[in-house]
Short mmCIF file of C-alpha atoms in Angstrom, two decimals:
data_model
loop_
_atom_site.label_atom_id
_atom_site.label_comp_id
_atom_site.label_asym_id
_atom_site.label_seq_id
_atom_site.Cartn_x
_atom_site.Cartn_y
_atom_site.Cartn_z
CA UNK A 1 -1.37 23.01 18.27
CA UNK A 2 -1.16 19.08 18.40
CA UNK A 3 -2.33 17.15 15.42
CA UNK A 4 -2.60 13.50 14.71
CA UNK A 5 -2.30 12.93 11.00
CA UNK A 6 -3.62 9.37 10.20
CA UNK A 7 -2.19 7.42 7.16
CA UNK A 8 -4.51 4.97 5.61
CA UNK A 9 -4.27 2.99 2.32
CA UNK A 10 -6.99 0.35 1.56
CA UNK A 11 -10.64 -0.16 3.08
CA UNK A 12 -12.07 -3.54 2.57
CA UNK A 13 -15.05 -5.44 3.79
CA UNK A 14 -12.84 -8.44 4.66
CA UNK A 15 -9.93 -8.36 7.19
CA UNK A 16 -7.03 -9.42 5.07
CA UNK A 17 -4.45 -8.43 7.54
CA UNK A 18 -3.32 -5.65 5.14
CA UNK A 19 -6.40 -3.50 4.50
CA UNK A 20 -8.39 -1.36 7.33
CA UNK A 21 -11.55 -3.58 7.79
CA UNK A 22 -14.65 -1.60 6.63
CA UNK A 23 -16.48 -1.77 10.06
CA UNK A 24 -13.34 -0.72 11.88
CA UNK A 25 -12.76 2.45 9.71
CA UNK A 26 -16.42 3.23 10.18
CA UNK A 27 -16.23 3.14 13.99
CA UNK A 28 -13.13 5.11 13.91
CA UNK A 29 -14.53 7.85 11.82
CA UNK A 30 -17.62 8.12 14.07
CA UNK A 31 -15.09 8.32 16.98
CA UNK A 32 -13.12 11.10 15.22
CA UNK A 33 -16.34 13.19 14.53
CA UNK A 34 -17.58 12.62 18.15
CA UNK A 35 -14.45 13.25 20.34
CA UNK A 36 -11.77 15.38 18.14
CA UNK A 37 -11.53 18.58 16.04
CA UNK A 38 -11.67 17.53 12.49
CA UNK A 39 -8.96 19.37 10.47
CA UNK A 40 -8.51 19.79 6.85
CA UNK A 41 -5.31 20.50 4.67
CA UNK A 42 -6.28 24.10 4.91
CA UNK A 43 -5.97 23.86 8.67
CA UNK A 44 -2.40 22.77 8.68
CA UNK A 45 -1.60 25.75 6.56
CA UNK A 46 -3.15 28.04 9.09
CA UNK A 47 -1.73 25.90 12.00
CA UNK A 48 -5.06 25.73 13.92
CA UNK A 49 -5.29 23.91 17.31
CA UNK A 50 -5.61 20.28 18.21
CA UNK A 51 -7.40 17.80 16.22
CA UNK A 52 -7.13 14.89 13.42
CA UNK A 53 -6.26 15.08 9.74
CA UNK A 54 -6.96 11.85 7.73
CA UNK A 55 -4.86 10.92 4.80
CA UNK A 56 -4.90 8.12 2.21
CA UNK A 57 -1.73 7.10 0.28
CA UNK A 58 -1.82 5.71 -3.42
CA UNK A 59 -5.25 6.15 -4.83
CA UNK A 60 -7.04 2.73 -4.52
CA UNK A 61 -10.44 2.28 -5.97
CA UNK A 62 -11.71 1.14 -2.51
CA UNK A 63 -11.15 4.83 -1.26
CA UNK A 64 -14.18 5.89 -3.50
CA UNK A 65 -16.30 2.73 -2.91
CA UNK A 66 -15.79 2.67 0.93
CA UNK A 67 -14.08 5.48 2.54
CA UNK A 68 -15.81 8.30 0.50
CA UNK A 69 -19.42 7.50 1.41
CA UNK A 70 -18.52 7.04 5.11
CA UNK A 71 -16.78 10.32 5.27
CA UNK A 72 -19.27 12.35 3.24
CA UNK A 73 -22.21 11.01 5.50
CA UNK A 74 -20.20 12.06 8.82
CA UNK A 75 -19.17 15.35 7.32
CA UNK A 76 -15.56 14.80 7.50
CA UNK A 77 -12.67 15.51 5.15
CA UNK A 78 -9.54 13.75 4.00
CA UNK A 79 -6.40 14.20 1.91
CA UNK A 80 -6.00 11.75 -1.24
CA UNK A 81 -2.43 11.48 -2.09
CA UNK A 82 -2.32 10.20 -5.64
CA UNK A 83 0.49 8.32 -7.44
CA UNK A 84 -0.58 9.69 -10.69
CA UNK A 85 0.83 6.92 -13.07
CA UNK A 86 -1.71 4.54 -11.12
CA UNK A 87 -4.84 6.41 -12.26
CA UNK A 88 -7.07 4.03 -14.10
CA UNK A 89 -7.41 5.29 -17.76
CA UNK A 90 -10.57 3.50 -18.43
CA UNK A 91 -14.00 5.76 -18.12
CA UNK A 92 -15.46 4.06 -15.42
CA UNK A 93 -17.37 4.96 -12.17
CA UNK A 94 -18.05 1.91 -9.91
CA UNK A 95 -20.92 1.45 -7.52
CA UNK A 96 -20.11 2.46 -3.86
CA UNK A 97 -21.61 2.10 -0.36
CA UNK A 98 -24.28 4.76 -1.34
CA UNK A 99 -25.90 2.35 -3.97
CA UNK A 100 -25.84 -0.23 -1.14
CA UNK A 101 -27.41 2.10 1.38
CA UNK A 102 -30.11 3.29 -1.21
CA UNK A 103 -30.93 -0.38 -2.02
CA UNK A 104 -29.96 -0.10 -5.55
CA UNK A 105 -27.44 -3.41 -5.22
CA UNK A 106 -26.48 -6.09 -2.79
CA UNK A 107 -23.43 -5.57 -0.72
CA UNK A 108 -21.58 -8.35 -2.20
CA UNK A 109 -21.86 -6.75 -5.66
CA UNK A 110 -19.53 -4.02 -4.41
CA UNK A 111 -15.80 -4.15 -5.70
CA UNK A 112 -13.77 -6.40 -3.30
CA UNK A 113 -10.22 -5.10 -3.15
CA UNK A 114 -7.08 -7.23 -3.79
CA UNK A 115 -3.54 -6.98 -1.76
CA UNK A 116 -1.40 -4.03 -2.46
CA UNK A 117 1.30 -6.20 -3.92
CA UNK A 118 -1.09 -7.63 -6.33
CA UNK A 119 -2.62 -4.36 -7.46
CA UNK A 120 0.83 -2.88 -7.99
CA UNK A 121 2.22 -5.91 -9.89
CA UNK A 122 -0.79 -5.79 -12.17
CA UNK A 123 -0.08 -2.32 -12.98
CA UNK A 124 3.64 -2.61 -13.81
CA UNK A 125 2.83 -5.64 -15.85
CA UNK A 126 -0.10 -4.26 -17.86
CA UNK A 127 0.13 -0.26 -17.33
CA UNK A 128 -3.08 -0.17 -15.89
CA UNK A 129 -5.11 -1.85 -12.94
CA UNK A 130 -8.80 -2.00 -12.00
CA UNK A 131 -7.54 -1.75 -8.23
CA UNK A 132 -6.81 1.84 -8.79
CA UNK A 133 -9.27 5.11 -9.09
CA UNK A 134 -10.27 6.36 -12.27
CA UNK A 135 -10.35 9.90 -13.32
CA UNK A 136 -14.13 9.95 -13.00
CA UNK A 137 -13.97 8.46 -9.46
CA UNK A 138 -11.23 11.07 -8.30
CA UNK A 139 -13.34 13.87 -9.82
CA UNK A 140 -16.53 12.80 -7.94
CA UNK A 141 -14.50 12.71 -4.58
CA UNK A 142 -13.43 16.24 -4.58
CA UNK A 143 -16.09 17.43 -2.08
CA UNK A 144 -14.73 15.20 0.36
CA UNK A 145 -11.03 14.63 -0.56
CA UNK A 146 -8.23 17.12 -1.14
CA UNK A 147 -6.40 15.64 -4.18
CA UNK A 148 -2.45 15.94 -3.55
CA UNK A 149 0.55 14.48 -4.70
CA UNK A 150 2.20 11.06 -4.01
CA UNK A 151 4.74 11.58 -6.97
CA UNK A 152 4.00 9.91 -10.46
CA UNK A 153 5.72 6.61 -10.62
CA UNK A 154 5.57 5.40 -6.95
CA UNK A 155 8.21 2.64 -7.44
CA UNK A 156 11.48 1.66 -6.16
CA UNK A 157 14.73 1.26 -8.07
CA UNK A 158 18.30 -0.14 -7.26
CA UNK A 159 20.23 2.54 -5.27
CA UNK A 160 23.44 0.71 -4.63
CA UNK A 161 25.93 -1.67 -6.35
CA UNK A 162 26.24 -4.09 -3.36
CA UNK A 163 24.79 -7.20 -4.32
CA UNK A 164 22.33 -8.79 -1.69
CA UNK A 165 21.40 -11.93 -3.77
CA UNK A 166 19.70 -13.64 -6.71
CA UNK A 167 15.91 -13.85 -7.72
CA UNK A 168 13.94 -17.02 -7.05
CA UNK A 169 10.19 -17.11 -6.73
CA UNK A 170 10.51 -17.83 -2.87
CA UNK A 171 12.52 -14.66 -2.18
CA UNK A 172 11.17 -12.42 0.52
CA UNK A 173 11.66 -8.78 -0.16
CA UNK A 174 9.89 -5.76 0.66
CA UNK A 175 7.94 -4.31 -2.27
CA UNK A 176 9.29 -6.92 -4.69
CA UNK A 177 6.64 -5.84 -7.20
CA UNK A 178 9.31 -3.12 -7.93
CA UNK A 179 11.74 -5.52 -9.28
CA UNK A 180 10.77 -5.70 -12.92
CA UNK A 181 11.14 -1.86 -13.00
CA UNK A 182 14.52 -1.97 -10.98
CA UNK A 183 16.05 -4.75 -13.24
CA UNK A 184 14.32 -3.24 -16.46
CA UNK A 185 12.79 -6.84 -17.13
CA UNK A 186 9.28 -7.58 -17.99
CA UNK A 187 9.65 -11.09 -16.66
CA UNK A 188 11.70 -12.01 -13.77
CA UNK A 189 13.70 -15.35 -13.85
CA UNK A 190 16.02 -17.54 -11.67
CA UNK A 191 19.42 -15.87 -10.65
CA UNK A 192 18.76 -12.19 -11.55
CA UNK A 193 20.79 -10.20 -9.39
CA UNK A 194 19.22 -8.03 -6.66
CA UNK A 195 20.59 -4.96 -4.93
CA UNK A 196 19.13 -2.61 -2.32
CA UNK A 197 16.03 -0.42 -3.24
CA UNK A 198 14.70 3.04 -2.37
CA UNK A 199 12.20 5.08 -3.94
CA UNK A 200 12.97 6.73 -7.16
CA UNK A 201 12.89 10.19 -5.59
CA UNK A 202 15.05 9.52 -2.75
CA UNK A 203 18.37 8.44 -4.46
CA UNK A 204 20.35 7.90 -7.31
CA UNK A 205 19.57 4.78 -9.66
CA UNK A 206 21.88 1.90 -10.29
CA UNK A 207 21.43 0.37 -13.65
CA UNK A 208 22.57 -3.46 -13.91
CA UNK A 209 24.71 -4.33 -16.92
CA UNK A 210 22.85 -6.50 -19.43
CA UNK A 211 25.86 -8.72 -19.72
CA UNK A 212 25.61 -9.44 -16.01
CA UNK A 213 21.81 -10.20 -16.41
CA UNK A 214 22.56 -12.50 -19.39
CA UNK A 215 25.30 -14.42 -17.55
CA UNK A 216 22.90 -14.77 -14.49
CA UNK A 217 20.05 -16.17 -16.87
CA UNK A 218 22.39 -18.70 -18.50
CA UNK A 219 23.82 -19.88 -15.58
CA UNK A 220 20.25 -20.29 -13.63
CA UNK A 221 18.99 -22.27 -16.54
CA UNK A 222 21.39 -25.05 -15.69
CA UNK A 223 22.02 -24.76 -12.02
CA UNK A 224 18.81 -23.58 -10.37
CA UNK A 225 17.76 -26.95 -9.19
CA UNK A 226 21.26 -27.90 -7.99
CA UNK A 227 22.44 -27.39 -4.54
CA UNK A 228 24.49 -24.30 -3.68
CA UNK A 229 23.62 -22.58 -7.09
CA UNK A 230 23.54 -19.10 -5.57
CA UNK A 231 27.16 -19.39 -4.16
CA UNK A 232 28.31 -20.73 -7.50
CA UNK A 233 26.62 -18.01 -9.34
CA UNK A 234 28.12 -15.39 -6.91
CA UNK A 235 31.57 -16.45 -8.13
CA UNK A 236 30.59 -16.21 -11.82
CA UNK A 237 29.16 -12.47 -11.03
CA UNK A 238 32.51 -11.71 -9.29
CA UNK A 239 34.36 -12.14 -12.45
CA UNK A 240 32.90 -9.10 -13.60
CA UNK A 241 34.93 -5.87 -13.17
CA UNK A 242 31.61 -4.05 -12.41
CA UNK A 243 27.89 -4.94 -12.34
CA UNK A 244 26.57 -1.66 -13.62
CA UNK A 245 26.57 2.01 -13.33
CA UNK A 246 24.91 4.83 -11.47
CA UNK A 247 23.08 7.81 -13.03
CA UNK A 248 25.14 11.17 -12.71
CA UNK A 249 23.97 13.41 -9.88
CA UNK A 250 22.69 15.97 -12.48
CA UNK A 251 20.66 13.25 -14.04
CA UNK A 252 19.13 12.17 -10.89
CA UNK A 253 18.46 15.72 -10.13
CA UNK A 254 16.76 16.22 -13.34
CA UNK A 255 14.69 13.08 -13.06
CA UNK A 256 13.49 13.68 -9.50
CA UNK A 257 12.42 17.20 -10.27
CA UNK A 258 10.48 15.79 -13.08
CA UNK A 259 9.01 13.06 -11.08
CA UNK A 260 7.75 15.74 -8.50
CA UNK A 261 6.42 18.37 -10.83
CA UNK A 262 4.70 15.74 -13.20
CA UNK A 263 2.31 14.61 -10.46
CA UNK A 264 1.70 18.15 -9.47
CA UNK A 265 0.77 19.31 -13.07
CA UNK A 266 -1.32 16.36 -13.78
CA UNK A 267 -3.41 16.83 -10.68
CA UNK A 268 -3.88 20.54 -10.94
CA UNK A 269 -4.95 20.47 -14.57
CA UNK A 270 -7.17 17.46 -14.20
CA UNK A 271 -8.95 18.08 -11.00
CA UNK A 272 -8.42 21.96 -10.68
CA UNK A 273 -7.06 21.13 -7.11
CA UNK A 274 -4.05 23.52 -5.81
CA UNK A 275 -1.25 20.85 -5.00
CA UNK A 276 1.25 21.91 -2.15
CA UNK A 277 0.92 18.82 0.12
CA UNK A 278 3.24 15.70 -0.98
CA UNK A 279 3.39 12.20 0.55
CA UNK A 280 6.76 10.59 0.11
CA UNK A 281 6.70 7.22 -1.40
CA UNK A 282 7.30 4.48 1.01
CA UNK A 283 8.44 7.40 3.35
CA UNK A 284 11.80 7.87 1.73
CA UNK A 285 13.53 10.98 1.01
CA UNK A 286 17.02 12.57 1.35
CA UNK A 287 18.14 16.14 1.30
CA UNK A 288 18.19 16.61 -2.37
CA UNK A 289 14.53 15.23 -2.63
CA UNK A 290 13.38 17.77 0.07
CA UNK A 291 15.09 20.67 -1.53
CA UNK A 292 13.48 19.95 -4.88
CA UNK A 293 10.25 19.16 -3.42
CA UNK A 294 10.27 22.92 -1.96
CA UNK A 295 11.56 24.25 -5.24
CA UNK A 296 8.60 22.65 -6.95
CA UNK A 297 6.14 24.27 -4.77
CA UNK A 298 5.31 21.70 -1.99
CA UNK A 299 4.71 23.40 1.39
CA UNK A 300 3.97 20.20 3.36
CA UNK A 301 5.73 16.96 2.86
CA UNK A 302 4.47 13.88 4.60
CA UNK A 303 6.48 10.98 6.06
CA UNK A 304 5.85 7.62 7.73
CA UNK A 305 7.61 8.64 10.84
CA UNK A 306 5.55 8.28 13.93
CA UNK A 307 4.71 11.26 15.93
CA UNK A 308 2.36 14.57 16.05
CA UNK A 309 2.41 17.80 14.01
CA UNK A 310 2.70 20.88 16.22
CA UNK A 311 3.33 24.26 15.76
CA UNK A 312 7.10 23.63 16.25
CA UNK A 313 7.16 20.87 13.63
CA UNK A 314 8.89 21.38 10.24
CA UNK A 315 6.07 21.29 7.62
CA UNK A 316 8.62 19.55 5.27
CA UNK A 317 8.84 16.52 7.74
CA UNK A 318 5.07 15.87 8.81
CA UNK A 319 5.01 12.75 10.85
CA UNK A 320 1.89 10.35 10.55
CA UNK A 321 0.08 7.58 12.56
CA UNK A 322 -0.81 4.20 10.95
CA UNK A 323 -4.13 3.58 12.80
CA UNK A 324 -4.39 0.42 14.78
CA UNK A 325 -7.50 -1.93 14.19
CA UNK A 326 -8.25 -2.25 18.08
CA UNK A 327 -10.41 0.37 19.32
CA UNK A 328 -8.76 1.31 22.73
CA UNK A 329 -5.21 1.27 21.02
CA UNK A 330 -6.67 3.57 18.09
CA UNK A 331 -8.23 5.96 20.78
CA UNK A 332 -4.86 6.13 22.62
CA UNK A 333 -2.93 6.92 19.54
CA UNK A 334 -5.15 9.95 19.21
CA UNK A 335 -4.91 11.34 22.37
CA UNK A 336 -2.68 14.40 22.39
CA UNK A 337 -4.37 15.86 25.34
CA UNK A 338 -3.55 15.52 28.97
CA UNK A 339 -4.04 12.18 30.85
CA UNK A 340 -7.03 13.66 32.59
CA UNK A 341 -8.75 14.04 29.43
CA UNK A 342 -8.07 10.42 28.64
CA UNK A 343 -9.24 9.48 31.93
CA UNK A 344 -12.57 11.61 31.54
CA UNK A 345 -13.45 9.84 28.18
CA UNK A 346 -11.87 6.47 28.80
CA UNK A 347 -15.23 4.94 29.83
CA UNK A 348 -17.08 6.53 26.82
CA UNK A 349 -14.45 5.05 24.49
CA UNK A 350 -14.99 1.55 25.78
CA UNK A 351 -18.75 1.76 25.25
CA UNK A 352 -18.54 3.74 22.11
CA UNK A 353 -20.07 1.79 19.04
#
């Protein structure tokens, strides 16, 4: 058994450097259909032979608009890992490629997705975002997608008391859209202290003291335009005996277990889907998270670690592959067979369209 588990997020008509371009995705799915065994979540349970599993993380609406019609047309199945807090609460069923193929709409009438950062910022600010799937859209995708868990909140919090810097609009930090949640602030402002972040299910949470944030805010109002303001602010912050506190280990365990079970319950009750597959948000987990996932009823946990799933793999640590946009590189990513097999189909790959 050797399985390539592919990890997608967004599909877009435009190549924005983040989403998988629509034409490339279509080619990749036709390539899988022609050259590989296509496996489902149930096939992993039964540990069937070599092949490819297709997965999508988060629950973006373009999965319904673009990916779903292509997969259905080709007779392929996929796993959709939903972050259940992101489900669009509005009753809405948007137009898809099926409507375009049937001549009901022009192509430019289809929803054009924004970047993932923008989508998540919008959700955290408003509690909803048009970038994510509605309940109706998810329900209509169940003939192609197995609906599984990506936890509920899908956000990062501070996991350490070690100060790494201060917020300013030009700050470059991965998943910066999580900062309002981590800081417990609706609006970010100059000088807010920044600490290391991890997924809410993979670590204890560190809470910043309100008085520390107030001191930073007052200082930044006067000093943000001055040179070396961050060095001066660090001296102010260092006068505090502590910058915050951690939740207790018991609080962390309870919160993590609730996070894992809430997503599972929402999906199973809303979509009549048995949930025993989990994708770790941001690929982050620890021993406690894994133990609690197993306790909650998850049998397969998917990571962002590169590699192939085999009969010798631990199902609680399923590696995945982020598909490359270039055709030949993508083809090589899927080759789990012998080099002679690759030589045999190499010419066909180059001419495949």
